[in-house]
CSV table of N, CA and C in Angstrom, one decimal:
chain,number,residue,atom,x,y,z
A,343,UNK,N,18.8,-36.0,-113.5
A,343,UNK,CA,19.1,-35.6,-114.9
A,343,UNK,C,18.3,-36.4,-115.8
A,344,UNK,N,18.1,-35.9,-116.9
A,344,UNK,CA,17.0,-36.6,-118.0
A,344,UNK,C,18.0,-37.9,-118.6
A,345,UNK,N,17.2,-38.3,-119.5
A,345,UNK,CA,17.7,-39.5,-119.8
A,345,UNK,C,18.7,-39.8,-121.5
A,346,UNK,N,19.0,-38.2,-121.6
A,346,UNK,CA,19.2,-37.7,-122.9
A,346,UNK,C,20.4,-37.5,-122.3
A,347,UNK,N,21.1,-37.5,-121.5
A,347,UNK,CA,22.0,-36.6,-120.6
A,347,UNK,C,23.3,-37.5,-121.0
A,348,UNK,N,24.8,-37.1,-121.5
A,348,UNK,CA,25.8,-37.8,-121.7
A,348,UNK,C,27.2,-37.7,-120.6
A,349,UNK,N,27.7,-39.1,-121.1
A,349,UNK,CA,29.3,-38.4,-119.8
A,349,UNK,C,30.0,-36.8,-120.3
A,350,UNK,N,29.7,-36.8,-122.0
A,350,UNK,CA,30.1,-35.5,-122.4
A,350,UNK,C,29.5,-34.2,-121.3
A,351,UNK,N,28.1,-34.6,-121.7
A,351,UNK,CA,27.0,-33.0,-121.0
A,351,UNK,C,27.7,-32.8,-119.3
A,352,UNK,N,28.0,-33.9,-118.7
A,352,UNK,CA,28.0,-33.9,-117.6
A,352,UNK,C,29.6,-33.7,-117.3
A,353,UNK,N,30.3,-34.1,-118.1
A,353,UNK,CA,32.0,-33.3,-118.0
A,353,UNK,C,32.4,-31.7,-118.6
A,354,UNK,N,31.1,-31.4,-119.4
A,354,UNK,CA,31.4,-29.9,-119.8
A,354,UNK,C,30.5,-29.0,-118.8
A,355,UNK,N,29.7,-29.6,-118.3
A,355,UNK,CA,29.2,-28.8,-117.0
A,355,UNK,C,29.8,-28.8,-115.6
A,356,UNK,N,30.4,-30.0,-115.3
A,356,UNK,CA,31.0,-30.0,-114.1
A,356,UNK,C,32.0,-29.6,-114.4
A,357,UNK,N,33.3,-29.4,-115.3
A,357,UNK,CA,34.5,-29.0,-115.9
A,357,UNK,C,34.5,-27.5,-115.0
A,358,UNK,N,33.3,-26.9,-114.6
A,358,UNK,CA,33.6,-25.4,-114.7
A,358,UNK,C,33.9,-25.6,-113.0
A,359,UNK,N,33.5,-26.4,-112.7
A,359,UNK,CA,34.1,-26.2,-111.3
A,359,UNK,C,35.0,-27.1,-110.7
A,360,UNK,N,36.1,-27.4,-111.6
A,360,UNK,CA,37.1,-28.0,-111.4
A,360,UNK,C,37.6,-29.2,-112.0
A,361,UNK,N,38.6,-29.9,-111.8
A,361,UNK,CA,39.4,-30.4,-112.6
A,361,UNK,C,38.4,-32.2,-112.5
A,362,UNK,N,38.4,-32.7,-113.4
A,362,UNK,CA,38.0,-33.4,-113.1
A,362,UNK,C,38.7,-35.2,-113.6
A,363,UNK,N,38.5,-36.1,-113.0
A,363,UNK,CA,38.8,-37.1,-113.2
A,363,UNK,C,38.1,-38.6,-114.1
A,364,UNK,N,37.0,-38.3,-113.7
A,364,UNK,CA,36.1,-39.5,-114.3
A,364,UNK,C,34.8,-39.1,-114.5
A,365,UNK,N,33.8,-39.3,-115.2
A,365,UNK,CA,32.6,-39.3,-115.1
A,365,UNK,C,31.9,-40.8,-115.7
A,366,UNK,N,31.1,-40.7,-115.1
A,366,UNK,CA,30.0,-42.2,-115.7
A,366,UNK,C,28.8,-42.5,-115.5
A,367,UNK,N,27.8,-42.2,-116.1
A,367,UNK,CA,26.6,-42.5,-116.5
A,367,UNK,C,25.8,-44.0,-116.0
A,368,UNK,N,24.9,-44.6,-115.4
A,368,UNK,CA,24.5,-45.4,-115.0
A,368,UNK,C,23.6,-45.9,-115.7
A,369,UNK,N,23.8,-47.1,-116.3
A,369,UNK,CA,23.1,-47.2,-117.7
A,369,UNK,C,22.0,-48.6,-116.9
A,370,UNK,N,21.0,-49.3,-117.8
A,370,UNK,CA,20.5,-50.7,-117.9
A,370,UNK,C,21.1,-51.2,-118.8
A,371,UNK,N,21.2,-52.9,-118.4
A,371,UNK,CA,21.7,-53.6,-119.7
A,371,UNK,C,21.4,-53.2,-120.8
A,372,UNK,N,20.3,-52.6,-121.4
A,372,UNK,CA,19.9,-52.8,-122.6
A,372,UNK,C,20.2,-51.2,-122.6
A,373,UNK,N,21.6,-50.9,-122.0
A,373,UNK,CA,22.2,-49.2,-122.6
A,373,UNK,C,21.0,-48.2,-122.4
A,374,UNK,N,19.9,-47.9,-121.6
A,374,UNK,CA,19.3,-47.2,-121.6
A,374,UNK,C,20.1,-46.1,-119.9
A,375,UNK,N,20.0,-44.9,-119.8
A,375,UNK,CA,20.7,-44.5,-119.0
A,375,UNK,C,19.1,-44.5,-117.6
A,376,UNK,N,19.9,-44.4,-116.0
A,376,UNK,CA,18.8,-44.7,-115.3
A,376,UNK,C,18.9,-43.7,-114.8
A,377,UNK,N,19.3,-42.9,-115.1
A,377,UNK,CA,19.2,-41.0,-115.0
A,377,UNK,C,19.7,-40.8,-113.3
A,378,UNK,N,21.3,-41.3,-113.3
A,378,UNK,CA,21.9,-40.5,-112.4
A,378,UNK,C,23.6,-41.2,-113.0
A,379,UNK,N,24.3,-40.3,-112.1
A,379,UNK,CA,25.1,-40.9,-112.4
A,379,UNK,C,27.1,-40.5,-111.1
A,380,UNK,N,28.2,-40.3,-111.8
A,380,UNK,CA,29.2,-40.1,-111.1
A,380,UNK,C,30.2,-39.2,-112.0
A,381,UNK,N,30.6,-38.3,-111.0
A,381,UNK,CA,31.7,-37.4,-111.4
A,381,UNK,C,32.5,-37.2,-110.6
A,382,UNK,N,34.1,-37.6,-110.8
A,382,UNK,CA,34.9,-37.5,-109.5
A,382,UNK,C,35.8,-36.9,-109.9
A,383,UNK,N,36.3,-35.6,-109.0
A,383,UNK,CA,36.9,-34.4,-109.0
A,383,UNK,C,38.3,-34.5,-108.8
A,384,UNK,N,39.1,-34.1,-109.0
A,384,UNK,CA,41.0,-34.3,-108.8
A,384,UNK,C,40.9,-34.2,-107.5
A,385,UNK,N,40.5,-32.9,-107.0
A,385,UNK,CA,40.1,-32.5,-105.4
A,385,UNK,C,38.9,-32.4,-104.9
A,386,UNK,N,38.5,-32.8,-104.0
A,386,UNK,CA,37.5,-32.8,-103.0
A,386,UNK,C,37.3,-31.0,-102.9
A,387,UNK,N,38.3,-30.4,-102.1
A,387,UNK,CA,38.1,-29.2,-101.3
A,387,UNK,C,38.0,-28.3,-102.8
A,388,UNK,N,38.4,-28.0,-103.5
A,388,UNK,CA,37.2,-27.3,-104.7
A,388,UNK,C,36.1,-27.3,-105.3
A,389,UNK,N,35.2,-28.3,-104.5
A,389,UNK,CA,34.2,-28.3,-105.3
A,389,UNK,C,33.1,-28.7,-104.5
A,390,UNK,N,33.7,-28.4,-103.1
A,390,UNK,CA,32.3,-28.9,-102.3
A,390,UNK,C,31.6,-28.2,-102.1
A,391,UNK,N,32.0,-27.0,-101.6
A,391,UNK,CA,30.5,-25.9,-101.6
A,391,UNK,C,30.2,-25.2,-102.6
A,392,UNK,N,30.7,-25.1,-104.0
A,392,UNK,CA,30.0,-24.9,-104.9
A,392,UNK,C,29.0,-25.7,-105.5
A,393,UNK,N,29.3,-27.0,-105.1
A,393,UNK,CA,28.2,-27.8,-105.7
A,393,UNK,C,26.8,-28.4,-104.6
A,394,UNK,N,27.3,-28.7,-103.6
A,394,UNK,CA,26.1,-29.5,-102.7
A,394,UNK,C,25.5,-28.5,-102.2
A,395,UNK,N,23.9,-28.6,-102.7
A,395,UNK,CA,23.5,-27.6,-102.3
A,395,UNK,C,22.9,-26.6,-102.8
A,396,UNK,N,23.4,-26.7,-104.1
A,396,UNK,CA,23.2,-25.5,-104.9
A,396,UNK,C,21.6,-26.0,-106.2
A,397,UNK,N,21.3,-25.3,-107.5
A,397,UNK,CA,20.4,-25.7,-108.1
A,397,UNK,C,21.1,-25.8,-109.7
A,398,UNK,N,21.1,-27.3,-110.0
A,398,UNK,CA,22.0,-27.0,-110.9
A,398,UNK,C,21.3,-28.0,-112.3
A,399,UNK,N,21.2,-27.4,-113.7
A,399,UNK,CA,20.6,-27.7,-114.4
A,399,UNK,C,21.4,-28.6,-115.8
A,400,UNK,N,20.9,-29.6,-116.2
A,400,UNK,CA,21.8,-30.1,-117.8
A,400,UNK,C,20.7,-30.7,-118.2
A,401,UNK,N,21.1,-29.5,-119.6
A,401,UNK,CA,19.9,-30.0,-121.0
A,401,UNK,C,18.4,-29.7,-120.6
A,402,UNK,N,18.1,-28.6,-119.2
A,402,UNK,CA,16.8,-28.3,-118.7
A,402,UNK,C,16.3,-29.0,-117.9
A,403,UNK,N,17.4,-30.1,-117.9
A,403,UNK,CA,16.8,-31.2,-116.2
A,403,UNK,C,17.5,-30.4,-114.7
A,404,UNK,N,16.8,-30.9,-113.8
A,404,UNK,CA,17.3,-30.5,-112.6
A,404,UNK,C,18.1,-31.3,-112.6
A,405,UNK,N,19.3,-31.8,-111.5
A,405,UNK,CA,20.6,-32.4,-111.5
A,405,UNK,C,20.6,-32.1,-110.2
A,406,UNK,N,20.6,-33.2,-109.6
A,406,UNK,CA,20.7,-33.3,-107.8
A,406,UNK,C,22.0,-33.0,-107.5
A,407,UNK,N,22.8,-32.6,-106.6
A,407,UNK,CA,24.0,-32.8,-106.1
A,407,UNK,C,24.3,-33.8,-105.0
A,408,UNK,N,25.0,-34.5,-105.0
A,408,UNK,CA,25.6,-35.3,-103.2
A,408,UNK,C,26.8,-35.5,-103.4
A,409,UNK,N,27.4,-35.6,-102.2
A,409,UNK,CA,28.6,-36.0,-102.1
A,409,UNK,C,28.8,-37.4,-102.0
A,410,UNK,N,29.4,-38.2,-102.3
A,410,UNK,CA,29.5,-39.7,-102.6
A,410,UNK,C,30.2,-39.7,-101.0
A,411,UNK,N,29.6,-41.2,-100.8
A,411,UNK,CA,30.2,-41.5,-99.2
A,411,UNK,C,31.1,-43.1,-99.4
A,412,UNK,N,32.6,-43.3,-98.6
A,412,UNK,CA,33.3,-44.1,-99.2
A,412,UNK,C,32.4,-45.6,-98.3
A,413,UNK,N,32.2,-46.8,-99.0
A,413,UNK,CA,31.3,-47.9,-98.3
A,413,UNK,C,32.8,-48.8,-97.6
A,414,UNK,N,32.6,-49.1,-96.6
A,414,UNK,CA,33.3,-50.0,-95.9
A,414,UNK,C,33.1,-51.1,-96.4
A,415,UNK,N,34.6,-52.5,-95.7
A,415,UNK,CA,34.4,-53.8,-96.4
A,415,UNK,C,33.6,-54.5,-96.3
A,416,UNK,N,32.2,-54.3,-97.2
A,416,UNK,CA,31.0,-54.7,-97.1
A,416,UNK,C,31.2,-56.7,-97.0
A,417,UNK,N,30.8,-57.1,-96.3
A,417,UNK,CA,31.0,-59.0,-96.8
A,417,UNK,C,31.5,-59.6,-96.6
A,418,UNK,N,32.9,-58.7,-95.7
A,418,UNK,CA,34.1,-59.2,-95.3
A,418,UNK,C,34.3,-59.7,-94.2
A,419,UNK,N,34.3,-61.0,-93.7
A,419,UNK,CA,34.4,-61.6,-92.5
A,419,UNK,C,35.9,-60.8,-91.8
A,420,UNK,N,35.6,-60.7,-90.5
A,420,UNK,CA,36.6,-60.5,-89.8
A,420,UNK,C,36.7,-61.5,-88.3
């Protein structure tokens, strides 16, 4: 996604394919965005094969799709 790209752009485009919960932009300290970012869906099963996979555009940038993967207790002595 370009670097013009807001949590708004990215909640009125993903909105269409489902309900959504959070979005957030990946910024540098100095507030500049690092042109990716997170959108998390109420449901998983609505919106996975509409989106991974597919070619999907905001503000004329391409916009990668993935499915976010959950990290285990990274650090955590056992």
């Amino acid at each position: 996604m370009g670097p013009s790209a807001t949590e708004a752009d990215l909640f009125k485009y993903f909105s269409t394919f489902g309900a959504i919960t959070d979005v957030v932009i990946i910024r540098k300290p100095q507030g500049q965005s690092c042109c990716f970012g997170f959108v998390e869906f109420e449901s998983e099963l609505a919106i996975k094969d509409d989106l991974v996979g597919c070619s999907h555009f905001i503000g004329g940038n391409q916009v990668k799709v993935n499915m976010a993967s959950v990290r285990g207790n990274r650090g955590q002595k056992g």
